[in-house]
Amino acid sequence: MIEARRLHILRAVADHRTVTAAAAALYLTPSAVSQQLAALEQETGHRLVERGAKGVRLTPAGEILLSHTNAVLAQLERAEAELAAYGSGEAGTVTVASFATGIALVVAPALARLAASAPGIRIRVQDAEGDASLPMVLDRQVDVAVAVEYRGAPPADDPRLTHVFLYAEPFDAVVPVAHRLAGAEEVPLAELAKDTWIGPYPGNPCHDVVVLACESAGFQPRLAHSSDDFRAVVSLAAADAGVALVPRSALHGTDLTGVVVRPVDGVAPTRRVFAAVRRGAEEHPLIRPVLDALGEAARA
């Protein structure tokens, strides 16, 4: 009989591409992961993984098992949810990973709502960008991720995750007060093609939004300065170090002395924010109230 925990290890190896990375995500040793994979291969009677210079990849048999793994693990999440509901499930801890602006905009207000509506649910919050928080959900390090759509992100129909849309917000152009476009009502991105740019590091979902917006306007942004902290990005723009695109909510409470904020001309670049949980866990009696509270906070 195939053990479910070994299926979880197989999926982690498929997600992380190396035994070492999967082991770190699962808080196991690489040798323990290798032993469990070997045991799984013995249980199934098939070779499931192949090791190469670039890491580990699944064999065709491994791919077949992985497709069933996603369904099996989702069903186990549903079973846990129903058992928790049967046992009332009114008290417990839910861990939420979110990027900083998401914490301020929806996670913190959701905590306040839950304190009144579900006082038995304790929330632990971790600051993590979307490209980090989604793997944390899959690896069972956290229960809920508040993340941003980005290139390479698991799609909404990913069999491992359930997505709950929260909100979408535009990016605004931030330019120094002495910039030639500071007096414009709206800023055409194509007019910034030759400017020096300030933006998030590659890997940050907002980096993808900025680059894709500039590519759509016909150029590659010349990113000379990098920071994942939008307060720092605005400060650099105020120092005339370059121009930037910043999510509108990230500008709330930020010192805008020395810069001008203008909407983008035409279709504004937008980040779409969603909550994600392991598929099957969305109706867990501890997680469902958290998702509802996040949705209410986003609508408010």
Coordinates of C-alpha atoms in Angstrom, one line a residue:
M1 CA 0.0 0.0 0.0
I2 CA 1.3 3.5 -0.9
E3 CA 1.9 5.8 2.1
A4 CA 0.4 9.3 1.8
R5 CA 3.5 10.9 3.4
R6 CA 5.7 9.5 0.7
L7 CA 3.3 11.0 -1.9
H8 CA 3.9 14.3 -0.2
I9 CA 7.6 13.9 -0.5
L10 CA 7.3 13.0 -4.2
R11 CA 5.4 16.2 -4.9
A12 CA 7.9 18.2 -3.0
V13 CA 10.7 16.8 -5.1
A14 CA 8.7 17.5 -8.3
D15 CA 8.1 21.1 -7.1
H16 CA 11.7 21.9 -5.9
R17 CA 13.6 19.9 -8.6
T18 CA 16.3 18.7 -6.2
V19 CA 16.3 16.3 -3.2
T20 CA 18.2 18.8 -1.1
A21 CA 15.7 21.6 -1.7
A22 CA 12.8 19.3 -1.1
A23 CA 14.4 18.1 2.1
A24 CA 14.9 21.7 3.4
A25 CA 11.3 22.6 2.6
L26 CA 10.0 19.5 4.5
Y27 CA 12.5 19.8 7.4
L28 CA 14.0 16.5 6.6
T29 CA 17.5 15.4 5.7
P30 CA 18.3 14.6 2.0
S31 CA 19.1 11.0 3.0
A32 CA 15.6 10.7 4.6
V33 CA 14.0 12.0 1.4
S34 CA 16.0 9.6 -0.7
Q35 CA 15.0 6.7 1.5
Q36 CA 11.4 7.6 1.3
L37 CA 11.6 7.9 -2.5
A38 CA 13.3 4.5 -2.7
A39 CA 10.5 3.0 -0.4
L40 CA 7.9 4.6 -2.7
E41 CA 9.5 3.1 -5.8
Q42 CA 9.5 -0.3 -4.0
E43 CA 5.8 0.1 -3.1
T44 CA 4.8 1.0 -6.7
G45 CA 7.2 -1.3 -8.5
H46 CA 8.4 1.5 -10.8
R47 CA 11.3 3.9 -11.0
L48 CA 9.8 7.3 -10.2
V49 CA 12.7 9.7 -10.4
E50 CA 15.9 10.2 -12.4
R51 CA 18.9 12.2 -11.1
G52 CA 20.9 14.3 -13.5
A53 CA 23.4 17.1 -13.5
K54 CA 20.6 19.7 -13.2
G55 CA 18.7 18.0 -10.4
V56 CA 15.9 15.4 -10.2
R57 CA 13.1 14.9 -12.7
L58 CA 10.2 12.5 -12.6
T59 CA 10.1 9.5 -14.9
P60 CA 6.9 8.9 -17.0
A61 CA 5.7 6.6 -14.2
G62 CA 6.5 9.3 -11.7
E63 CA 4.4 11.8 -13.7
I64 CA 1.5 9.4 -13.6
L65 CA 1.8 8.9 -9.9
L66 CA 2.1 12.7 -9.4
S67 CA -1.2 13.3 -11.2
H68 CA -2.9 11.0 -8.7
T69 CA -0.9 12.4 -5.8
N70 CA -2.5 15.8 -6.3
A71 CA -6.0 14.3 -6.1
V72 CA -5.2 12.1 -3.2
L73 CA -3.6 14.8 -1.1
A74 CA -6.6 17.2 -1.9
Q75 CA -9.0 14.5 -0.7
L76 CA -7.0 14.0 2.5
E77 CA -7.3 17.7 3.1
R78 CA -11.0 17.4 2.7
A79 CA -11.1 14.5 5.1
E80 CA -9.2 16.5 7.7
A81 CA -11.6 19.4 7.2
E82 CA -14.7 17.2 7.7
L83 CA -13.2 15.6 10.8
A84 CA -12.3 18.9 12.2
A85 CA -15.8 20.1 11.5
Y86 CA -17.2 17.0 13.2
G87 CA -15.1 17.7 16.3
S88 CA -16.3 21.4 16.2
G89 CA -13.0 22.9 15.0
E90 CA -13.8 26.1 16.7
A91 CA -10.3 26.7 18.2
G92 CA -6.9 26.4 16.7
T93 CA -4.0 28.2 15.0
V94 CA -3.9 29.2 11.3
T95 CA -0.6 30.5 9.8
V96 CA -0.9 33.1 7.1
A97 CA 2.0 34.2 4.9
S98 CA 1.6 37.5 3.0
F99 CA 3.7 40.3 1.4
A100 CA 3.9 43.5 3.5
T101 CA 1.3 45.6 1.8
G102 CA -1.1 42.6 1.8
I103 CA -0.6 42.4 5.6
A104 CA -1.5 46.0 6.0
L105 CA -4.4 46.0 3.6
V106 CA -6.3 42.7 4.3
V107 CA -4.5 40.5 6.8
A108 CA -4.5 42.9 9.7
P109 CA -8.1 43.9 9.2
A110 CA -9.1 40.3 8.9
L111 CA -7.4 39.6 12.3
A112 CA -9.6 42.3 13.8
R113 CA -12.7 40.7 12.3
L114 CA -11.8 37.3 13.5
A115 CA -11.2 38.5 17.0
A116 CA -14.9 39.4 17.1
S117 CA -16.4 36.6 15.0
A118 CA -14.2 33.6 15.7
P119 CA -12.2 34.3 18.9
G120 CA -11.0 30.7 19.2
I121 CA -9.0 31.0 16.0
R122 CA -5.4 32.3 16.5
I123 CA -3.6 33.7 13.6
R124 CA 0.2 33.7 13.1
V125 CA 1.4 36.0 10.4
Q126 CA 4.6 35.7 8.4
D127 CA 6.0 38.3 6.0
A128 CA 6.7 36.6 2.6
E129 CA 6.5 37.6 -1.0
G130 CA 4.2 35.6 -3.2
D131 CA 6.9 33.6 -4.9
A132 CA 7.9 32.3 -1.5
S133 CA 4.5 32.0 0.2
L134 CA 2.9 29.6 -2.4
P135 CA 5.7 27.0 -2.0
M136 CA 5.3 27.5 1.8
V137 CA 1.6 26.5 1.5
L138 CA 2.4 23.4 -0.6
D139 CA 5.2 22.4 1.8
R140 CA 2.7 22.7 4.7
Q141 CA 4.9 25.4 6.4
V142 CA 1.8 27.8 6.4
D143 CA -1.9 27.3 5.9
V144 CA -2.8 30.3 3.8
A145 CA -0.8 32.5 1.4
V146 CA -1.8 36.0 0.4
A147 CA 0.0 36.3 -2.9
V148 CA 0.2 38.2 -6.2
E149 CA -0.1 36.7 -9.7
Y150 CA 3.2 36.5 -11.4
R151 CA 5.0 34.8 -14.3
G152 CA 5.6 31.2 -13.4
A153 CA 3.0 31.2 -10.5
P154 CA 0.8 28.2 -10.1
P155 CA -2.4 29.0 -12.2
A156 CA -5.9 29.2 -10.7
D157 CA -6.7 25.7 -11.9
D158 CA -3.6 24.2 -10.4
P159 CA -4.7 20.8 -8.9
R160 CA -2.6 21.4 -5.7
L161 CA -4.1 24.8 -4.7
T162 CA -7.4 26.6 -4.3
H163 CA -7.3 30.3 -5.2
V164 CA -9.7 32.9 -3.7
F165 CA -9.5 36.3 -5.5
L166 CA -9.2 39.2 -3.1
Y167 CA -8.5 42.4 -5.0
A168 CA -6.7 44.1 -7.9
E169 CA -5.0 47.4 -7.8
P170 CA -3.2 49.6 -10.4
F171 CA 0.5 50.7 -10.4
D172 CA 1.1 54.4 -10.5
A173 CA 4.1 56.2 -12.0
V174 CA 6.4 57.8 -9.5
V175 CA 8.8 60.5 -10.9
P176 CA 11.0 63.2 -9.3
V177 CA 9.4 66.6 -9.0
A178 CA 11.8 68.0 -11.5
H179 CA 11.1 65.3 -14.1
R180 CA 10.0 66.4 -17.5
L181 CA 6.6 64.6 -17.1
A182 CA 5.9 65.8 -13.6
G183 CA 3.2 68.2 -14.9
A184 CA 1.4 65.6 -17.0
E185 CA -2.0 64.4 -15.9
E186 CA -1.1 60.8 -16.9
V187 CA 2.3 59.3 -17.7
P188 CA 2.7 57.3 -21.0
L189 CA 5.1 54.5 -20.2
A190 CA 6.8 54.7 -23.6
E191 CA 8.0 58.2 -22.7
L192 CA 10.0 56.7 -19.8
A193 CA 11.9 54.3 -22.1
K194 CA 15.2 56.1 -21.8
D195 CA 14.9 56.9 -18.1
T196 CA 16.8 55.1 -15.3
W197 CA 14.4 52.9 -13.3
I198 CA 14.0 51.8 -9.7
G199 CA 12.2 48.6 -8.9
P200 CA 11.9 45.4 -7.0
Y201 CA 14.4 42.5 -7.3
P202 CA 13.8 39.8 -9.9
G203 CA 11.7 37.1 -8.2
N204 CA 9.5 39.6 -6.5
P205 CA 6.0 39.4 -8.3
C206 CA 5.9 43.2 -8.6
H207 CA 9.2 43.0 -10.6
D208 CA 7.3 40.9 -13.2
V209 CA 4.4 43.5 -13.3
V210 CA 6.8 46.4 -14.0
V211 CA 8.9 44.5 -16.6
L212 CA 5.8 43.2 -18.5
A213 CA 4.2 46.7 -18.5
C214 CA 7.3 48.2 -20.0
E215 CA 7.6 45.4 -22.5
S216 CA 4.0 46.1 -23.6
A217 CA 5.1 49.7 -24.0
G218 CA 7.9 48.6 -26.3
F219 CA 11.0 48.7 -24.2
Q220 CA 13.0 47.0 -21.4
P221 CA 13.3 49.1 -18.3
R222 CA 16.9 50.1 -17.4
L223 CA 16.7 49.0 -13.7
A224 CA 19.7 50.6 -12.0
H225 CA 18.4 50.5 -8.4
S226 CA 16.6 47.6 -6.7
S227 CA 14.6 47.4 -3.5
D228 CA 11.6 45.3 -2.4
D229 CA 10.7 48.1 0.0
F230 CA 8.5 50.6 -1.8
R231 CA 9.3 53.3 0.7
A232 CA 12.9 53.0 -0.3
V233 CA 11.9 53.0 -4.0
V234 CA 10.0 56.3 -3.5
S235 CA 12.9 57.8 -1.5
L236 CA 15.3 57.0 -4.4
A237 CA 12.9 58.6 -6.9
A238 CA 12.8 61.7 -4.6
A239 CA 16.6 61.8 -4.8
D240 CA 16.3 62.0 -8.6
A241 CA 17.8 58.5 -8.9
G242 CA 15.2 57.4 -11.4
V243 CA 11.5 56.6 -12.1
A244 CA 9.3 53.8 -10.8
L245 CA 6.0 52.0 -10.9
V246 CA 4.5 51.5 -7.5
P247 CA 1.3 49.7 -6.4
R248 CA -1.2 52.3 -5.3
S249 CA -1.8 50.8 -1.9
A250 CA 2.0 50.8 -1.2
L251 CA 1.9 54.6 -1.5
H252 CA -0.5 55.0 1.4
G253 CA 1.3 56.5 4.4
T254 CA 4.5 56.9 2.4
D255 CA 6.4 60.2 2.4
L256 CA 5.9 61.6 -1.1
T257 CA 8.0 64.7 -0.6
G258 CA 10.2 65.2 -3.7
V259 CA 8.1 63.0 -6.1
V260 CA 5.0 63.3 -8.2
V261 CA 2.6 60.4 -8.4
R262 CA 0.6 60.1 -11.6
P263 CA -1.7 57.4 -13.1
V264 CA -0.3 55.5 -16.2
D265 CA -1.8 56.6 -19.5
G266 CA -3.9 53.8 -21.1
V267 CA -4.2 50.4 -19.5
A268 CA -2.5 50.6 -16.2
P269 CA -0.3 47.7 -15.0
T270 CA -2.2 45.9 -12.3
R271 CA -1.4 43.4 -9.6
R272 CA -4.1 40.8 -8.8
V273 CA -4.0 39.6 -5.2
F274 CA -5.4 36.3 -4.1
A275 CA -5.4 33.9 -1.1
A276 CA -4.3 30.3 -1.7
V277 CA -4.7 27.2 0.4
R278 CA -4.0 23.5 -0.3
R279 CA -6.8 22.1 -2.4
G280 CA -9.3 20.4 -0.2
A281 CA -8.5 22.6 2.8
E282 CA -10.7 25.5 1.8
E283 CA -13.7 24.2 3.9
H284 CA -11.7 23.4 7.0
P285 CA -13.5 25.0 9.9
L286 CA -10.4 26.9 10.9
I287 CA -9.4 28.0 7.4
R288 CA -12.8 28.9 6.0
P289 CA -13.4 31.8 8.5
V290 CA -9.9 33.1 7.7
L291 CA -10.6 33.1 3.9
D292 CA -14.0 34.8 4.5
A293 CA -12.5 37.4 6.8
L294 CA -9.8 38.1 4.1
G295 CA -12.5 38.5 1.5
E296 CA -14.5 40.9 3.7
A297 CA -11.4 43.0 4.4
A298 CA -10.6 43.2 0.7
R299 CA -14.1 44.3 -0.2
A300 CA -14.1 46.9 2.6

